[in-house]
Tab-separated table of C-alpha atoms in Angstrom:
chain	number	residue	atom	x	y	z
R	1	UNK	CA	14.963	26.529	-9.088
R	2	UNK	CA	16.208	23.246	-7.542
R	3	UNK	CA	16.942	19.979	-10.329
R	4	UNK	CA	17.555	16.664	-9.427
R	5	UNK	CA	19.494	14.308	-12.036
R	6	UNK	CA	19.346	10.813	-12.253
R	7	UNK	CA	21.353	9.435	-14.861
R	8	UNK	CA	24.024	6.707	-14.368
R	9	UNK	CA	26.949	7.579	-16.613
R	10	UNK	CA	29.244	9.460	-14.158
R	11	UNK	CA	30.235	11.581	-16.963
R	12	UNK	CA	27.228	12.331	-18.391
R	13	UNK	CA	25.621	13.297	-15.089
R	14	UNK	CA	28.434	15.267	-13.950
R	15	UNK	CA	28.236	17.387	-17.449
R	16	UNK	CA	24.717	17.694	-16.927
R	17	UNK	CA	25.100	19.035	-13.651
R	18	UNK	CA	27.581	20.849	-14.078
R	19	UNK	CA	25.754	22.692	-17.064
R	20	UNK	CA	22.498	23.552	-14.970
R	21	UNK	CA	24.762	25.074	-12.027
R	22	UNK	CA	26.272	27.485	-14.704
R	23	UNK	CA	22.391	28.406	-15.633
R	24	UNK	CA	22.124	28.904	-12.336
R	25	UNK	CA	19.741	25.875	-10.680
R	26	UNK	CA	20.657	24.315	-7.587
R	27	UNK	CA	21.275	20.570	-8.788
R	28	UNK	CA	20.868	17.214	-6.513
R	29	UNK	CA	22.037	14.052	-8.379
R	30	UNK	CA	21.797	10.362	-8.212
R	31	UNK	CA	23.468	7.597	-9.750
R	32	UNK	CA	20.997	5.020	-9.721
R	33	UNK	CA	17.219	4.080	-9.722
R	34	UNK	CA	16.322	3.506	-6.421
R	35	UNK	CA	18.400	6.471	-4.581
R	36	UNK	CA	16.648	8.689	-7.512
R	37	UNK	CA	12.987	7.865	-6.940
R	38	UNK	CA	13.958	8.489	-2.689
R	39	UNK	CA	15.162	11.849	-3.572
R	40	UNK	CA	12.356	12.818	-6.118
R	41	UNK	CA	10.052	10.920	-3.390
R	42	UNK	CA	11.188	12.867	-0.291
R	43	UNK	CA	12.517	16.652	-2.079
R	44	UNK	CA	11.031	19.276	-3.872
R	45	UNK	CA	11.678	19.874	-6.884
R	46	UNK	CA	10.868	22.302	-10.053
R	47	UNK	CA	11.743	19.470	-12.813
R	48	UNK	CA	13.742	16.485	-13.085
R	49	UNK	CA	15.795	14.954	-15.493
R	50	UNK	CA	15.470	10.884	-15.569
R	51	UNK	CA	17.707	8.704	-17.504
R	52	UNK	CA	15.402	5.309	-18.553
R	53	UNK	CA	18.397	2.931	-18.772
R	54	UNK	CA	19.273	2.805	-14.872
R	55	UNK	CA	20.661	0.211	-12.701
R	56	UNK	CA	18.519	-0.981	-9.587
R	57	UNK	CA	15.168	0.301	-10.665
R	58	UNK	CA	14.812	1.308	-14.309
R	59	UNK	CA	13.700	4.909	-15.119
R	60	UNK	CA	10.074	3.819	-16.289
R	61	UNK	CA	9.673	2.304	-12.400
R	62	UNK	CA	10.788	4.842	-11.079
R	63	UNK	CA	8.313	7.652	-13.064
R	64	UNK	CA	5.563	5.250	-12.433
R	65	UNK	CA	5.973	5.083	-8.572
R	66	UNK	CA	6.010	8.804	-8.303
R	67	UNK	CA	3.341	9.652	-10.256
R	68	UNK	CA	1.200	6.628	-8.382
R	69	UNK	CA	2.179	8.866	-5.264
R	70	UNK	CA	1.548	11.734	-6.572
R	71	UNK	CA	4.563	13.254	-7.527
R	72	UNK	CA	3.538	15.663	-10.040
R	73	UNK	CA	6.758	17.613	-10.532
R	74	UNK	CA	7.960	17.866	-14.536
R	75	UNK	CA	9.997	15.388	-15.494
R	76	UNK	CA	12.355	15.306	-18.624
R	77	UNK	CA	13.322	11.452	-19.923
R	78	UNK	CA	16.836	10.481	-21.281
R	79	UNK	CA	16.986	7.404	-23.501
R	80	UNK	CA	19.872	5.933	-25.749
R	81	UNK	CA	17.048	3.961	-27.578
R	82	UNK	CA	16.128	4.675	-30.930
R	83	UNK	CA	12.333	2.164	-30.354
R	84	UNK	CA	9.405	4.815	-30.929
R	85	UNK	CA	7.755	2.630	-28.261
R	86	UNK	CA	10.523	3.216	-25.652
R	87	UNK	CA	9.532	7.184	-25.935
R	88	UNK	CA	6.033	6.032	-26.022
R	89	UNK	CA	6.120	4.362	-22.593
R	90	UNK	CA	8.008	6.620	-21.258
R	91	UNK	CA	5.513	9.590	-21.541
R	92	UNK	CA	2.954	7.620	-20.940
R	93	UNK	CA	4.358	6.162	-17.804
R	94	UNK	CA	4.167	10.482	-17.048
R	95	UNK	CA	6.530	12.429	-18.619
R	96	UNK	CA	6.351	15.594	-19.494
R	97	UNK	CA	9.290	15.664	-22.398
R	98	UNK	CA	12.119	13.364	-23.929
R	99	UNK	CA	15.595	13.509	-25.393
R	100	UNK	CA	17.564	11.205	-26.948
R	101	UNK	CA	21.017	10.640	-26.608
R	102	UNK	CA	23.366	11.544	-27.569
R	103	UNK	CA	22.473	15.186	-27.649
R	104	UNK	CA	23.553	18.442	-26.554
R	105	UNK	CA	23.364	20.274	-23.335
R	106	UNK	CA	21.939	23.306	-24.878
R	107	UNK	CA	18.772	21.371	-25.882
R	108	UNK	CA	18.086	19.371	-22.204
R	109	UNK	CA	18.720	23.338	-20.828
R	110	UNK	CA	16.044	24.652	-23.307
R	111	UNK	CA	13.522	21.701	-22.607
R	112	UNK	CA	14.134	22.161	-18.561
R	113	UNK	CA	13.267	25.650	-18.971
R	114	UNK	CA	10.037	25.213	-21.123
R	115	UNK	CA	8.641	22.608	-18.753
R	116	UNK	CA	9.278	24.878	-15.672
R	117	UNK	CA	7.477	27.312	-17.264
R	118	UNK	CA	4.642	25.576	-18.111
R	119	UNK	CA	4.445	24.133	-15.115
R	120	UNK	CA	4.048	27.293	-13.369
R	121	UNK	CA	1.531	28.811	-16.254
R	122	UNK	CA	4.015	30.701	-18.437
R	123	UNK	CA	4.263	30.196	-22.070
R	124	UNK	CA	7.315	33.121	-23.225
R	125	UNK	CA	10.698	32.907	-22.188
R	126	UNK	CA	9.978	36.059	-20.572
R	127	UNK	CA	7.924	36.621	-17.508
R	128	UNK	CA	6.714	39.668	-16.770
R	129	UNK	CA	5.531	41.880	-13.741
R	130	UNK	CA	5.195	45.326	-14.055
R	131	UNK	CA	8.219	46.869	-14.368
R	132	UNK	CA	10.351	43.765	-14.197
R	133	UNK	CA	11.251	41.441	-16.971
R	134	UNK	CA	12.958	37.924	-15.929
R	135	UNK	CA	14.918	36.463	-19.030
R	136	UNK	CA	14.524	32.194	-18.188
R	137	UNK	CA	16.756	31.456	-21.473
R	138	UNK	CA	19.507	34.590	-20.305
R	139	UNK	CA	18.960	34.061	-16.904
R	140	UNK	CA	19.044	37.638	-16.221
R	141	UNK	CA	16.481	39.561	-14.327
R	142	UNK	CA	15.899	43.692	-16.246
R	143	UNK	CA	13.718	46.364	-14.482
R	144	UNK	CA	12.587	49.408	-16.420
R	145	UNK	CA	14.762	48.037	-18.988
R	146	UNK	CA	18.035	48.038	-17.194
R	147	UNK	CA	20.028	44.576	-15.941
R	148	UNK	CA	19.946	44.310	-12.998
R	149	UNK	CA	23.420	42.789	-10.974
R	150	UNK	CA	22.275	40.116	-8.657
R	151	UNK	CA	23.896	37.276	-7.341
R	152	UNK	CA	22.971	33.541	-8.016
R	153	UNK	CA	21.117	33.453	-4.638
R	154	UNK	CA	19.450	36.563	-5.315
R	155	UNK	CA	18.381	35.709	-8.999
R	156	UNK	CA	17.316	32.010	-8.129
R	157	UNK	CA	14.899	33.789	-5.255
R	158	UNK	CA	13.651	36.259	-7.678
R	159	UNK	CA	13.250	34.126	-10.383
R	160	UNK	CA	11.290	31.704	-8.219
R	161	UNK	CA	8.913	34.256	-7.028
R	162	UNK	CA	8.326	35.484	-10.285
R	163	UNK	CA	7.274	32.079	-11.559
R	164	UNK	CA	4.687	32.261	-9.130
R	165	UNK	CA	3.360	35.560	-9.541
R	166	UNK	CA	0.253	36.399	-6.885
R	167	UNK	CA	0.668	33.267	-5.159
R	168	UNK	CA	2.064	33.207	-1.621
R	169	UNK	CA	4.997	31.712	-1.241
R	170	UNK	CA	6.465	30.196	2.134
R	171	UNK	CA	10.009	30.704	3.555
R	172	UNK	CA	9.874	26.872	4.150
R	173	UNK	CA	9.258	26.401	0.042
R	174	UNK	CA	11.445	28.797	-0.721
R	175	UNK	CA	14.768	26.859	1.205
R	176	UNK	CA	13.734	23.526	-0.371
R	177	UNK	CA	13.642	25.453	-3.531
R	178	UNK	CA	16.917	27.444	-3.708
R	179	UNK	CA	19.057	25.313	-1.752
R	180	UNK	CA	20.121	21.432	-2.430
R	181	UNK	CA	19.703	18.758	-0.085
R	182	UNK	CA	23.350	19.167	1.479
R	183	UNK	CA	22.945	22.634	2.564
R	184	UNK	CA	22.717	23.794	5.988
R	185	UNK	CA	19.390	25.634	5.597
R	186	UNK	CA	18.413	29.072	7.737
R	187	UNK	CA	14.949	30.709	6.913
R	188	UNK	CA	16.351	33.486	8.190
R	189	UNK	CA	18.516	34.335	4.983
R	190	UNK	CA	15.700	34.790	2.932
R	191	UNK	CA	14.251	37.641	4.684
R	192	UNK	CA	18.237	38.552	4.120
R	193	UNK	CA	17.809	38.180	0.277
R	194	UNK	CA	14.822	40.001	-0.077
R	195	UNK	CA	15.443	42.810	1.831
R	196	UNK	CA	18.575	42.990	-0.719
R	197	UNK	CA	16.200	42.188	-3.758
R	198	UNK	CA	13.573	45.163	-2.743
R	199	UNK	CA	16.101	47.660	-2.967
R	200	UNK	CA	17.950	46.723	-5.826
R	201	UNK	CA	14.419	46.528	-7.741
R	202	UNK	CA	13.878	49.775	-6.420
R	203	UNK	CA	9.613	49.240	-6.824
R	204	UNK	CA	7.278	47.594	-4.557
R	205	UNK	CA	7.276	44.204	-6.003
R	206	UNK	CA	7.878	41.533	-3.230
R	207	UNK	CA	5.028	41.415	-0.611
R	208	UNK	CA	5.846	40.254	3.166
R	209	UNK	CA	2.554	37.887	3.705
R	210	UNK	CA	2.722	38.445	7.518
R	211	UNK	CA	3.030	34.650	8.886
R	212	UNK	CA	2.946	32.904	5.157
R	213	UNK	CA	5.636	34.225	3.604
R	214	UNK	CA	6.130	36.042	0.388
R	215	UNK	CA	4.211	36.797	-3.303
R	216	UNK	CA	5.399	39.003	-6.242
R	217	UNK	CA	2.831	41.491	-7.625
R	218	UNK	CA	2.511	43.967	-9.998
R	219	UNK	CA	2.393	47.503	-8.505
R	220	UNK	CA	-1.602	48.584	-8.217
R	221	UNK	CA	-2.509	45.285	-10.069
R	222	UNK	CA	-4.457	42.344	-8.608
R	223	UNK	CA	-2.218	39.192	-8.277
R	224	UNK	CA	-1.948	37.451	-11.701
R	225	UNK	CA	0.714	35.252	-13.192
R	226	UNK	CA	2.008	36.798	-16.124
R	227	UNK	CA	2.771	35.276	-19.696
């Protein structure tokens, strides 16, 4: 799952980042308006976390101009201001969630992981399919009840496949989902990863989609996200 933060407090932004790499998302950041709303305008991403009190463009602009656009990825809102109203226009400019500052990591880590879900249909923590569980708040991926050891790369594909259960995912999405904007990105290392992933699951889970890609489903069950 790929983040972008925009949040102008070097500190803050590097914490935050820093934080969401340990969860294991790939994380893009910005330190200002304007180079935020270009990445969110020209990358993918699964949420993003949007301070309101920027410099160039303020974060309401900036939420407004991508939703005008189209941009319908989740987006989380930090604020320092204690106004009701500020919150108001903030969600109704188009976010999805807000947190107040000060506050702790744990919390903006909890909130990103509820609005990826919902964004991709899941209500539990847990996602489900067939024989494999994926844990969003332990970031660990369990099949038939054991743990299984994968690495970031493999968890983050995994994970992103299972969010999407019986859709088809491309290699293309998959890159632009798994690796941040700096990375010299190869197609050809996911067929690397889930060759790895389909024998460490040891069941017939990830689907080659000859000339699309790839979509998770349930052994002898019709393609259905789980939740």
């Amino acid at each position: 799952m790929r983040i972008l933060v925009v949040e102008d407090d070097a500190s803050l932004n590097a914490q935050l980042k820093n934080a969401l790499e340990d969860a294991g998302y790939v994380v893009d950041a910005a330190a200002d308006g304007e180079e935020g709303h270009f990445l969110g305008d020209t990358e993918p991403y699964d949420c993003v976390i949007l301070d309101i009190g920027l410099p160039v463009m303020d974060g309401i602009s900036v939420l407004q101009r991508w939703r005008e656009d189209g941009r319908a990825m989740p987006v989380l809102i930090l604020t320092a201001r204690d106004r009701w109203s500020d919150k108001v226009s903030g969600i109704d400019a188009g976010a999805d969630d807000y947190v107040t500052k000060p506050f702790h990591v744990e919390e903006v880590l909890a909130r990103v992981r509820a609005l990826i879900r919902r964004a991709a249909g899941h209500a539990s923590s847990e996602i489900r399919c067939g024989p494999l569980v994926i844990d969003t708040k332990a970031s660990k991926a369990l099949v038939d009840g054991a743990t299984l050891k994968l690495t970031s790369h493999e968890f983050r594909l995994l994970s992103y496949l299972a969010h999407h259960i019986g859709e088809v995912v491309s290699r293309t999405e998959l890159v632009e989902h798994l690796y941040d904007q700096d990375f010299d990105r190869d197609s050809n290392t996911i067929e690397v990863f889930v060759g790895r992933l389909r024998k460490k699951l040891g069941h017939d889970l990830i689907e080659t989609v000859r000339g699309l890609g790839y979509r998770m489903t349930a052994p002898d069950e019709p393609a259905e996200k789980a939740g």
